[in-house]
Amino acid sequence: MKLKNYFIVITVSLLTLLPFLSAAQTENLWLNNFVQSDLAVNFYSNLPADALSEKVIEKELAGYFKNFKKIKKPNSANFSIVIDQKQNLGSEGFSLDFNTEKNTFKITAETPAGALYGTYALLREIKNGKTQLVKIEKPKYQIRILNHWDNPDGSVERGYAGKSIWFDNNQVAFRKDIETYARANASVGINATVIDNVNADPKILSTETLLGVKQIAEKLRPYNIKVYLAVNFSSPTAIGGLKTSDPLDKDVINWWTNKCKEIYTLIPDFGGFLVKANSEGLPGPMDFGRTHADGANMLAKALKPFNGVVMWRAFVYNPQGGDRAKQAYDEFMPLDGKFDDNVIIQIKNGPIDFQPREPFSPLFGAMKKTQIMAELQITQEYLGYSDHLCYLATMWKEFLDYPTFHNNQDVKETTLNQKLTAFSAVANTGTMKNWCGYVMAQSNWYAFGRLAWNPDLTPKQIAYEWIHQTFKNINEDACEKISHIMINSREAVVDYMTPLGLHHLMGWSDHWGPEPWCAIPGAREDWMPRYYHKASNDGIGFNRSSTGSNAVEQYQEPLKSTFNNPQLCPKEFILWFHHLPWDYYFSDGKTLWETLCCHYNKGVKQVEKFQDDWKTLKDKIEPNLYNEVSEKLKIQLDEAQWWRDGCVLYFQEFSKMEIPFKTKYTLQQCKDKLRTKDYVERQKD
Ligand code: BDP
């Protein structure tokens, strides 16, 4: 009897272990040591005794080299980390020189941070199959920063992977393994994080919360990651008891000055503030008749003694009847040259709002006397949440490499030639086991970090790296197939959601499904999809040409003329800049209606193709990951069909032309599906 019981206990515990084992792989993000090296490694380092990163470096190396021994004398070391000030490697650069066949490894850096990045780079190169390499690397951007939209109450704005990893119940709380978070970031070079939402709760600056933030900073410091806070411009009034938050008021200035002193006493390496002001109803300097520059510079002066930085967002959005795409440029261009040298203007990649495809924001290149940086979005607010496979590196590269024609620079160059450089993205993390809600969504976090370090990497290179570190024993053929799906995935999403420059057709507040018909009685038309697509019996598209809102004027020649002329305008932006009749003919002889339908259907066909390709990988990928992606692709296909059908059936009411394929849903079914909320059910933590 006793024995039998014992037997049962063992069986149960083994069974419960199985799902745990399979989850562990994605819980570790891309930090798996699938194959450890047998090489005997004697490790010598001359890192300064107080270098916090030394322990991290040792742990990472000991985790990979099974026979790892730390030694005190340099001569006998076949692995050395040497801090050498003469090498001109900068504060974060490193040089690598290794040969796994000869069992010699050398990382040289000027700083412990450089040695840390060198260590991660070495492990990445080896895991990706390199046996020898000599190279020098320095990051392109100084500040490589994640923006978490986490709220003190524990929720995450536009988060699709559970709750906040930082907060619970209005307190700082560690709801995930922060060491894994820090390792993941450091491994790709991310060196900064804004832990709270840009729609900032003034409470974030309360002394009690700051004590919690100090704990976060301590956990991240060994990984060379600095903490920043998004702050609410009316904090002096909201938590300081002042009557005003006017940036030119003496008491307000004192309040911020003292707050900064308090912060830096707790967190000496605190990064600075991120500010969303006078946008979407948030307070800001304009409430007091001041400018963005007045507000930003006041904060900059309070941070300056501590080398802190202000990231001031150019995402200013107040529906006011004009063309929303023009607003940021109109508000910020007159202020060019008026910002302090520790202010950097954070600009979303597109002029509207993280859409599947937008032209670049015309502020890039135009603001010549102001430091600027890009803000991308990793969380897939407008791209199918964490259910759609949508590898964003292709989208980000399209943006970074776009020629602005200002000083002959592409977009990334306009953000690099300045004293302070930075690159940011809204994170997709949450408390879910796999951090991002979908293993494929992890690749976007990875890709952001790698591009922030080196924007010249190609999406394919990055995909290959990530695949090798994520999928166990992956062979080259399988790797090629996965990367092929990844590389084509974003275009597929654009096709089945918003082709030809259409934008913001998604649900009014949750931004999930298709809602081109959306109108909310009493709500302003210019927040709504119909404002953006302007479909009517006479055609579709937003006229931003010189005969319309003239947003084209904000671009430098020859872009301005190119975008302005429907014959020259790139097809992918045609309905962004032009309102065209349904029977408008493209040069290939197809009408606008046919072309639109063709794109919508192509997007769906692509997802079917992804499914077919994925099926060929069945025996090449561990079952848990194979199944996860298969399940998600089913959802994606269904939602792609929903998007396609909802849009073409609605637009058909105006075009009155035939749809050249069979739809799966009726328009009514598409509308009803929005209310089923099955998404909400699926995402339960
Ligand atoms: C929009 C989001 C909203 C954010 C805003 C922003 O829908 O939740 O607060 O961007 O970036 O895309 O400030």
XYZ file of C-alpha atoms and ligand atoms in Angstrom:
698
model
C 0.000 0.000 0.000
C 2.736 2.344 0.996
C 4.728 1.593 -2.108
C 1.781 2.196 -4.359
C 1.204 5.586 -2.846
C 4.802 6.475 -3.360
C 4.545 5.421 -6.976
C 1.545 7.612 -7.528
C 3.321 10.586 -6.059
C 6.246 10.172 -8.414
C 3.982 9.882 -11.445
C 2.124 13.030 -10.601
C 5.220 15.046 -9.995
C 6.731 13.952 -13.294
C 3.617 14.927 -15.144
C 3.496 18.325 -13.552
C 7.130 18.811 -14.403
C 6.587 18.401 -18.138
C 4.757 21.610 -18.953
C 7.145 23.422 -16.686
C 10.114 22.118 -18.624
C 8.666 23.157 -21.932
C 7.765 26.613 -20.708
C 11.238 27.219 -19.305
C 12.701 27.665 -22.721
C 10.632 30.717 -23.582
C 10.718 31.988 -20.022
C 14.440 32.417 -20.598
C 13.758 34.427 -23.731
C 16.764 34.032 -26.068
C 19.179 33.268 -23.250
C 19.202 29.499 -23.572
C 22.416 27.530 -23.357
C 21.144 24.634 -25.446
C 24.623 23.291 -25.983
C 27.301 24.060 -23.459
C 30.925 24.042 -24.395
C 33.189 21.326 -22.937
C 36.261 23.460 -23.390
C 38.350 23.937 -20.290
C 38.494 27.638 -19.714
C 40.897 29.434 -17.424
C 39.497 32.853 -16.961
C 41.494 35.933 -16.117
C 40.127 39.451 -15.842
C 41.604 42.730 -14.698
C 38.224 44.370 -14.191
C 38.355 46.779 -11.264
C 37.449 45.180 -7.963
C 34.301 47.266 -7.617
C 32.966 46.445 -11.095
C 29.434 45.165 -10.536
C 29.330 43.600 -13.953
C 32.181 41.214 -13.158
C 29.888 38.768 -11.367
C 27.440 38.904 -14.248
C 30.202 38.191 -16.730
C 31.484 35.249 -14.703
C 28.030 33.803 -14.288
C 27.283 34.029 -17.991
C 30.570 32.411 -18.949
C 30.347 29.713 -16.298
C 26.839 28.979 -17.544
C 28.188 28.259 -20.991
C 31.666 26.827 -20.449
C 31.203 23.736 -18.305
C 34.839 23.675 -17.209
C 35.265 27.220 -16.143
C 37.923 28.247 -13.686
C 38.803 31.721 -12.542
C 42.524 32.342 -12.145
C 44.565 35.217 -10.783
C 47.569 35.264 -13.131
C 47.150 36.437 -16.701
C 49.792 34.215 -18.299
C 48.034 30.918 -18.026
C 44.630 32.187 -19.102
C 43.094 31.016 -22.360
C 40.211 33.390 -21.662
C 40.945 36.938 -20.720
C 39.002 40.073 -20.248
C 41.315 43.019 -20.340
C 40.445 46.545 -19.522
C 42.701 48.656 -21.663
C 42.209 52.418 -21.746
C 44.459 52.828 -24.788
C 42.235 50.941 -27.161
C 39.834 53.821 -27.844
C 36.792 51.600 -27.502
C 34.619 54.189 -25.790
C 32.428 53.769 -22.746
C 30.598 50.697 -24.049
C 32.632 49.298 -26.919
C 34.717 46.152 -26.980
C 36.995 44.134 -29.143
C 36.643 40.398 -29.553
C 39.286 37.973 -30.619
C 38.486 34.315 -30.328
C 39.175 30.945 -31.835
C 37.218 28.073 -30.344
C 39.427 25.501 -32.088
C 42.563 26.880 -30.508
C 40.631 27.586 -27.325
C 41.705 31.211 -27.037
C 39.363 34.014 -26.154
C 40.057 37.647 -25.533
C 37.683 40.481 -24.815
C 39.145 43.952 -24.551
C 37.223 46.965 -23.339
C 37.805 50.309 -21.737
C 35.091 49.870 -19.153
C 33.305 47.065 -17.298
C 30.215 47.862 -19.370
C 32.177 47.250 -22.564
C 33.425 43.942 -21.147
C 29.840 42.961 -20.362
C 28.697 43.638 -23.923
C 31.767 41.864 -25.257
C 30.874 38.804 -23.214
C 27.329 38.672 -24.522
C 28.556 39.249 -28.066
C 31.046 36.409 -27.764
C 28.409 33.987 -26.528
C 26.005 35.077 -29.248
C 28.600 34.600 -31.979
C 29.528 31.138 -30.710
C 25.894 30.080 -30.344
C 25.356 31.244 -33.888
C 28.038 28.923 -35.131
C 31.127 31.139 -35.353
C 34.320 29.349 -34.435
C 36.650 32.298 -34.804
C 36.340 36.019 -35.076
C 38.238 39.249 -34.642
C 36.151 42.385 -34.420
C 35.581 45.713 -32.756
C 32.143 47.027 -31.879
C 30.781 50.250 -30.456
C 27.093 51.030 -30.105
C 25.683 53.586 -32.545
C 23.208 55.127 -30.086
C 24.259 56.173 -26.593
C 20.895 55.597 -24.932
C 19.083 52.418 -26.003
C 15.913 52.534 -24.065
C 12.711 50.611 -23.500
C 9.552 52.505 -22.616
C 7.243 50.476 -20.420
C 3.686 51.703 -20.375
C 3.142 50.165 -16.940
C 0.825 51.780 -14.446
C 1.342 51.780 -10.672
C -1.946 49.887 -10.270
C -0.327 46.936 -12.036
C -2.027 47.268 -15.417
C -0.148 47.823 -18.672
C -1.424 50.242 -21.263
C -1.460 48.460 -24.621
C 0.067 45.405 -22.962
C -0.889 42.012 -24.333
C 1.191 39.773 -22.098
C -0.370 40.029 -18.690
C 0.197 42.516 -15.900
C 3.018 44.896 -15.096
C 6.382 43.384 -14.275
C 7.185 46.396 -12.033
C 4.066 47.407 -10.144
C 1.204 45.958 -8.214
C -1.422 47.707 -6.196
C 0.264 51.104 -6.368
C 3.603 49.841 -5.178
C 6.788 48.725 -6.820
C 6.681 44.945 -6.960
C 8.868 42.388 -8.693
C 6.359 40.257 -10.460
C 8.822 38.564 -12.781
C 12.413 37.484 -12.512
C 14.122 40.813 -13.006
C 17.479 39.165 -13.480
C 16.216 37.500 -16.650
C 14.856 40.857 -17.806
C 18.190 42.540 -17.149
C 20.202 39.767 -18.809
C 17.977 39.822 -21.873
C 18.399 43.548 -22.265
C 22.120 43.576 -21.633
C 22.609 40.690 -24.040
C 21.333 42.872 -26.890
C 22.798 46.108 -25.592
C 19.721 47.844 -24.146
C 21.068 50.122 -21.428
C 18.084 52.085 -20.185
C 14.460 51.626 -19.220
C 11.530 53.875 -18.445
C 9.536 51.772 -16.041
C 6.209 53.647 -16.072
C 3.568 54.766 -18.533
C 3.928 57.993 -20.511
C 0.423 58.759 -19.302
C 2.193 59.212 -16.026
C 0.627 58.947 -12.624
C 1.980 61.798 -10.472
C 2.378 59.287 -7.638
C 5.432 57.883 -9.391
C 7.409 60.736 -7.843
C 6.194 60.177 -4.291
C 8.962 59.362 -1.854
C 7.439 55.983 -1.145
C 7.445 54.965 -4.815
C 10.933 56.338 -5.332
C 12.204 54.001 -2.639
C 10.831 51.134 -4.713
C 12.362 52.561 -7.880
C 15.699 52.590 -6.080
C 15.384 48.827 -5.622
C 14.722 48.371 -9.327
C 17.758 50.499 -10.151
C 19.916 48.361 -7.868
C 18.868 45.181 -9.613
C 19.546 46.623 -13.055
C 22.823 48.406 -12.292
C 25.147 45.377 -12.642
C 23.750 44.994 -16.157
C 24.575 48.585 -17.074
C 20.897 49.523 -17.278
C 19.773 52.935 -16.052
C 16.299 53.672 -14.806
C 14.258 56.603 -16.117
C 10.793 57.751 -15.099
C 7.914 59.088 -17.143
C 6.594 62.058 -15.199
C 3.379 64.004 -15.133
C 3.866 67.686 -15.835
C 1.437 68.719 -13.139
C 3.206 66.767 -10.385
C 3.960 69.948 -8.398
C 0.221 70.548 -8.086
C -0.853 66.914 -7.849
C 1.578 65.709 -5.194
C 3.546 68.812 -4.191
C 0.625 70.846 -2.900
C 1.484 73.829 -5.131
C -1.189 75.981 -6.711
C 0.355 75.866 -10.156
C 2.667 73.769 -12.318
C 3.667 76.719 -14.495
C 7.248 75.993 -15.597
C 8.301 79.610 -15.102
C 6.989 79.817 -11.545
C 9.750 79.964 -8.897
C 8.085 77.529 -6.529
C 7.535 75.064 -9.347
C 11.185 75.321 -10.372
C 12.226 74.748 -6.747
C 9.912 71.802 -6.438
C 11.460 70.040 -9.439
C 14.974 70.991 -8.327
C 14.383 69.436 -4.915
C 12.695 66.389 -6.407
C 15.719 65.774 -8.603
C 18.022 66.057 -5.582
C 15.884 63.522 -3.752
C 15.936 61.137 -6.710
C 19.684 61.347 -7.209
C 20.360 60.823 -3.521
C 18.522 57.524 -3.820
C 19.633 56.622 -7.343
C 22.938 58.290 -8.234
C 22.896 56.975 -11.805
C 19.238 57.835 -12.496
C 18.775 58.508 -16.226
C 16.169 61.252 -16.384
C 12.576 62.004 -17.306
C 10.328 61.077 -20.203
C 7.491 63.543 -20.669
C 4.216 63.426 -22.558
C 2.777 66.902 -22.245
C -0.211 68.644 -23.797
C -1.235 65.526 -25.625
C -4.415 63.489 -25.376
C -5.647 65.609 -22.488
C -2.482 65.429 -20.375
C -1.233 68.598 -18.686
C 1.726 70.532 -20.018
C 3.377 73.938 -20.251
C 0.839 75.167 -22.802
C -1.808 75.109 -20.071
C 0.050 78.132 -18.683
C 0.665 79.873 -21.980
C 4.232 78.497 -22.144
C 5.866 76.404 -24.845
C 7.171 72.838 -25.006
C 10.662 74.360 -24.819
C 9.822 76.263 -21.612
C 8.588 73.045 -20.036
C 11.405 70.811 -21.235
C 14.166 73.281 -20.367
C 12.860 73.832 -16.859
C 13.097 70.083 -16.184
C 16.436 69.910 -17.992
C 17.917 72.518 -15.662
C 16.800 70.578 -12.608
C 18.435 67.416 -13.989
C 21.556 69.023 -15.409
C 23.724 68.996 -12.230
C 23.318 65.216 -12.160
C 23.824 64.641 -15.903
C 20.168 63.698 -16.261
C 18.322 63.892 -19.542
C 14.821 64.989 -20.583
C 13.135 62.989 -23.311
C 10.302 65.239 -24.399
C 7.751 63.579 -26.638
C 6.614 65.094 -29.906
C 3.523 62.886 -29.895
C 1.123 65.738 -29.410
C -2.385 64.858 -30.254
C -5.395 66.998 -29.635
C -8.244 66.464 -32.055
C -8.902 69.928 -33.329
C -10.285 69.601 -36.800
C -7.030 69.954 -38.767
C -4.907 67.183 -40.226
C -3.614 65.150 -37.315
C -0.569 64.097 -39.356
C 0.631 67.713 -39.388
C 0.298 68.547 -35.728
C 3.693 67.506 -34.310
C 5.581 69.325 -37.056
C 3.460 72.444 -36.698
C 4.007 72.579 -32.943
C 7.682 71.686 -32.820
C 9.298 73.285 -35.863
C 8.919 76.835 -34.521
C 10.843 75.668 -31.435
C 13.811 74.257 -33.353
C 17.009 75.395 -31.617
C 15.252 76.430 -28.420
C 15.909 73.293 -26.362
C 18.694 72.838 -23.790
C 21.529 70.435 -24.562
C 20.246 67.744 -22.205
C 16.849 67.679 -23.894
C 16.106 65.275 -26.699
C 12.818 65.275 -28.594
C 11.323 61.801 -28.845
C 9.431 61.399 -32.118
C 7.266 58.438 -33.117
C 8.408 56.856 -36.359
C 5.323 58.012 -38.255
C 3.403 61.279 -38.111
C 0.260 59.649 -36.726
C 0.558 56.681 -34.442
C 2.441 53.393 -34.774
C 0.344 52.265 -37.724
C 1.228 49.114 -39.696
C 2.730 51.435 -42.291
C 3.265 55.187 -42.224
C 5.684 57.468 -44.017
C 8.367 58.708 -41.609
C 7.554 61.712 -39.457
C 8.683 64.836 -41.341
C 10.330 66.116 -38.160
C 13.257 63.765 -38.874
C 15.741 65.870 -40.735
C 13.699 69.037 -40.493
C 14.635 69.785 -36.859
C 18.236 70.687 -37.542
C 19.106 72.563 -34.379
C 17.483 70.229 -31.892
C 18.501 66.811 -30.654
C 15.977 64.220 -31.747
C 15.391 60.501 -31.297
C 12.980 57.910 -32.633
C 10.275 56.100 -30.695
C 9.141 52.736 -32.046
C 6.516 50.402 -30.671
C 7.402 46.792 -29.901
C 4.041 45.998 -28.343
C 1.674 45.280 -31.226
C -1.049 47.757 -30.396
C -2.065 48.178 -34.020
C -0.640 44.959 -35.409
C -2.720 42.135 -34.000
C -1.643 42.255 -30.361
C 0.449 39.293 -29.258
C -1.514 36.951 -31.523
C -0.177 37.880 -34.932
C 3.253 36.892 -36.114
C 4.600 40.239 -37.209
C 8.363 40.622 -37.179
C 8.955 44.331 -36.898
C 12.619 44.586 -37.851
C 11.623 44.967 -41.506
C 9.324 47.866 -40.665
C 11.956 49.558 -38.520
C 14.622 49.200 -41.185
C 12.317 50.667 -43.816
C 11.939 53.643 -41.491
C 15.605 53.986 -40.487
C 16.869 53.783 -44.049
C 14.312 56.129 -45.635
C 16.006 59.094 -47.333
C 14.851 62.397 -45.844
C 16.756 64.525 -48.410
C 17.781 66.837 -45.592
C 21.586 67.100 -45.807
C 21.522 63.933 -47.844
C 20.686 61.923 -44.734
C 18.431 58.965 -44.195
C 16.228 58.933 -41.105
C 18.736 57.233 -38.832
C 21.486 59.656 -39.779
C 19.277 62.558 -38.727
C 19.257 61.125 -35.191
C 22.956 60.285 -34.995
C 24.939 63.428 -35.660
C 24.321 65.141 -32.349
C 25.882 65.297 -28.890
C 23.235 63.117 -27.281
C 21.874 60.143 -29.209
C 19.076 57.771 -28.264
C 16.722 55.177 -29.673
C 13.562 54.024 -27.904
C 10.670 51.617 -28.193
C 7.529 50.778 -26.253
C 8.052 47.401 -24.595
C 5.892 44.293 -24.983
C 6.591 42.684 -21.623
C 4.168 41.393 -19.023
C 3.781 38.791 -16.325
C 2.976 35.951 -18.721
C 5.376 33.016 -18.540
C 6.981 33.842 -21.831
C 7.114 37.611 -21.086
C 5.644 38.744 -24.417
C 2.504 36.639 -24.871
C 3.957 34.858 -27.916
C 7.361 33.397 -28.584
C 7.458 35.180 -31.936
C 6.837 38.499 -30.193
C 10.077 38.014 -28.282
C 11.915 38.468 -31.556
C 10.766 42.082 -31.706
C 12.226 42.938 -28.317
C 15.432 41.257 -29.454
C 15.434 43.076 -32.790
C 14.900 46.464 -31.203
C 17.940 46.010 -28.979
C 20.135 44.829 -31.809
C 19.104 47.715 -34.067
C 19.657 50.226 -31.274
C 23.172 48.879 -30.971
C 23.716 48.692 -34.704
C 21.033 50.038 -37.054
C 23.006 48.737 -40.014
C 22.227 45.105 -39.225
C 19.744 43.521 -41.612
C 16.394 42.083 -40.450
C 17.539 38.719 -41.768
C 20.777 38.730 -39.790
C 18.858 39.582 -36.653
C 16.225 36.928 -37.334
C 18.907 34.283 -37.794
C 20.586 35.209 -34.529
C 17.330 35.132 -32.619
C 16.162 31.842 -34.143
C 19.405 30.077 -33.226
C 19.123 31.222 -29.645
C 15.409 30.472 -29.312
C 14.818 27.161 -31.071
C 16.783 24.165 -29.929
C 18.981 22.287 -32.435
C 17.632 24.230 -35.348
C 19.200 23.314 -38.692
C 19.988 25.822 -41.409
C 17.100 24.808 -43.608
C 14.590 25.240 -40.784
C 16.218 28.513 -39.790
C 15.850 29.798 -43.327
C 12.173 28.809 -43.375
C 11.393 30.508 -40.074
C 13.260 33.638 -41.041
C 11.451 33.697 -44.384
C 8.099 33.721 -42.582
C 9.348 36.430 -40.227
C 10.679 38.656 -42.994
C 7.392 38.509 -44.933
C 5.118 38.794 -41.933
C 4.858 42.556 -41.562
C 3.901 43.108 -45.199
C 1.190 40.479 -44.785
C -0.233 42.373 -41.804
C -0.178 45.638 -43.769
C -1.981 43.887 -46.631
C -4.821 42.411 -44.611
C -5.238 45.445 -42.336
C -4.305 48.727 -44.000
C -2.859 48.392 -47.526
C -1.992 51.235 -49.929
C -1.431 53.797 -47.173
C -4.739 53.324 -45.377
C -4.398 53.799 -41.636
C -6.228 53.747 -38.343
C -9.082 51.542 -39.486
C -8.940 49.726 -36.166
C -11.421 49.802 -33.342
C -11.789 53.173 -31.744
C -10.322 52.498 -28.340
C -8.993 48.954 -28.216
C -7.322 49.142 -31.646
C -7.935 45.471 -32.177
C -10.198 44.487 -35.063
C -11.428 46.187 -38.233
C -13.814 49.041 -37.641
C -13.683 51.252 -40.727
C -17.366 51.990 -40.140
C -16.792 53.235 -36.614
C -18.635 56.324 -35.459
C -19.433 57.029 -31.861
C -22.365 59.371 -31.373
C -21.159 62.528 -29.691
C -17.452 61.696 -30.065
C -15.271 63.795 -32.317
C -15.059 62.615 -35.889
C -11.306 63.219 -35.994
C -10.524 60.410 -33.555
C -12.425 57.942 -35.734
C -11.490 55.597 -38.600
C -13.830 57.389 -41.003
C -11.800 60.560 -40.555
C -8.702 58.709 -41.753
C -10.016 56.747 -44.742
C -12.659 59.182 -45.970
C -14.394 56.491 -48.036
C -17.424 57.791 -49.894
C -19.131 57.191 -53.205
C -16.497 59.270 -54.935
C -13.479 57.355 -53.655
C -11.175 56.722 -50.722
C -8.068 58.178 -49.045
C -6.949 61.283 -47.148
C -6.008 64.139 -49.418
C -2.785 65.438 -47.926
C -1.571 66.802 -51.261
C -1.364 70.505 -52.103
C -5.067 70.436 -52.995
C -5.906 68.996 -49.576
C -4.349 69.397 -46.124
C -0.956 69.976 -47.780
C 0.897 67.758 -45.288
C 3.264 66.988 -48.185
C 4.654 70.472 -47.652
C 6.357 69.233 -44.479
C 8.676 66.968 -46.489
C 11.866 68.060 -48.188
C 12.094 68.099 -51.981
C 12.049 65.880 -53.991
C 9.925 63.900 -51.532
C 7.355 66.660 -51.353
C 6.707 66.601 -55.116
C 6.882 62.826 -55.215
C 4.311 62.366 -52.475
C 2.201 65.176 -53.943
C 1.741 63.556 -57.329
C -0.411 60.404 -57.443
C 1.519 59.243 -60.513
C 4.800 59.370 -58.599
C 3.693 58.664 -55.052
C 4.849 55.215 -53.888
C 1.854 52.902 -54.059
C 2.253 51.913 -50.424
C 1.469 55.516 -49.409
C -1.014 56.426 -52.127
C -4.116 56.636 -49.910
C -2.141 58.273 -47.127
C -1.557 61.268 -49.398
C -4.403 61.099 -51.909
C -8.139 60.711 -52.157
C -8.741 58.789 -55.374
C -11.802 57.526 -57.219
C -12.591 53.826 -56.970
C -11.990 53.422 -60.689
C -8.664 55.285 -60.656
C -6.262 53.373 -62.903
C -2.741 52.466 -61.837
C -0.046 52.131 -64.484
C -0.448 48.334 -64.453
C -3.983 48.787 -65.833
C -5.749 47.794 -62.619
C -8.282 49.992 -60.887
C -7.865 51.210 -57.340
C -10.717 48.954 -56.234
C -9.177 45.863 -57.820
C -5.776 46.727 -56.366
C -7.202 47.263 -52.907
C -9.081 43.957 -52.955
C -6.008 42.233 -54.308
C -3.876 43.462 -51.393
C -6.449 42.471 -48.789
C -6.686 38.995 -50.226
C -2.936 38.690 -50.651
C -2.479 39.341 -46.938
C -4.793 36.432 -46.113
C -3.092 34.158 -48.638
C 0.244 34.988 -47.072
C -0.935 33.823 -43.661
C -2.161 30.589 -45.268
C 1.291 30.230 -46.771
C 2.890 30.818 -43.349
C 0.745 27.988 -42.019
C 1.821 25.663 -44.835
C 5.468 26.545 -44.368
C 5.198 26.121 -40.631
C 3.737 22.640 -41.062
C 6.900 21.545 -42.859
C 8.804 22.302 -39.657
C 6.847 19.890 -37.499
C 9.707 17.509 -36.779
C 12.356 20.198 -36.666
C 11.041 22.169 -33.698
C 10.238 21.112 -30.149
C 6.534 20.315 -29.911
C 5.686 23.050 -27.409
C 6.977 25.813 -29.655
C 5.703 24.157 -32.797
C 2.222 23.960 -31.297
C 2.282 27.450 -29.879
C 3.014 28.971 -33.270
C 0.516 26.663 -35.032
C -2.244 27.728 -32.645
C -1.421 31.402 -32.993
C -1.312 31.128 -36.796
C -4.854 29.750 -36.702
C -5.985 32.807 -34.795
C -4.020 35.045 -37.137
C -5.590 33.508 -40.223
C -9.076 33.892 -38.835
C -8.411 37.504 -37.856
C -6.777 38.259 -41.203
C -9.948 37.005 -42.915
C -12.004 39.093 -40.531
C -9.927 42.184 -41.308
C -10.070 41.595 -45.055
C -13.795 40.928 -45.135
C -14.754 43.703 -42.730
C -12.838 46.245 -44.781
C -13.712 45.205 -48.329
C -17.390 44.610 -47.520
C -17.671 47.995 -45.862
C -15.813 49.816 -48.657
C -17.943 48.000 -51.216
C -20.966 49.887 -49.904
C -19.352 52.944 -51.503
C -17.476 51.514 -54.471
C -20.443 49.361 -55.495
C -17.974 47.189 -57.377
C -17.536 43.456 -57.268
C -15.258 41.723 -54.781
C -13.036 39.388 -56.812
C -12.878 36.623 -54.180
C -15.191 34.805 -51.832
C -15.398 36.309 -48.369
C -15.649 34.160 -45.267
C -17.666 36.582 -43.169
C -20.607 38.893 -43.839
C -20.293 42.527 -42.833
C -22.691 41.970 -39.978
C -20.629 39.042 -38.716
C -17.522 41.225 -38.818
C -19.271 43.844 -36.732
C -20.575 41.269 -34.272
C -17.181 39.651 -33.872
C -15.842 42.825 -32.331
C -18.224 42.436 -29.488
C -17.475 38.794 -28.757
C -14.409 39.799 -26.806
C -12.874 36.380 -27.220
C -9.583 38.174 -27.289
C -10.032 39.236 -23.692
C -10.718 35.646 -22.705
C -7.619 34.388 -24.466
C -5.316 36.821 -22.738
C -6.217 35.924 -19.176
C -3.035 35.749 -17.217
C -1.419 55.716 -28.634
C -1.965 54.777 -27.612
C -2.143 55.404 -26.269
C -0.845 56.088 -25.858
C -0.426 57.067 -26.931
C 0.927 57.665 -26.662
O -3.211 54.295 -28.077
O -2.513 54.411 -25.373
O -1.004 56.746 -24.659
O -0.309 56.387 -28.157
O 1.879 57.236 -27.296
O -1.010 54.929 -29.703
O 1.059 58.557 -25.838
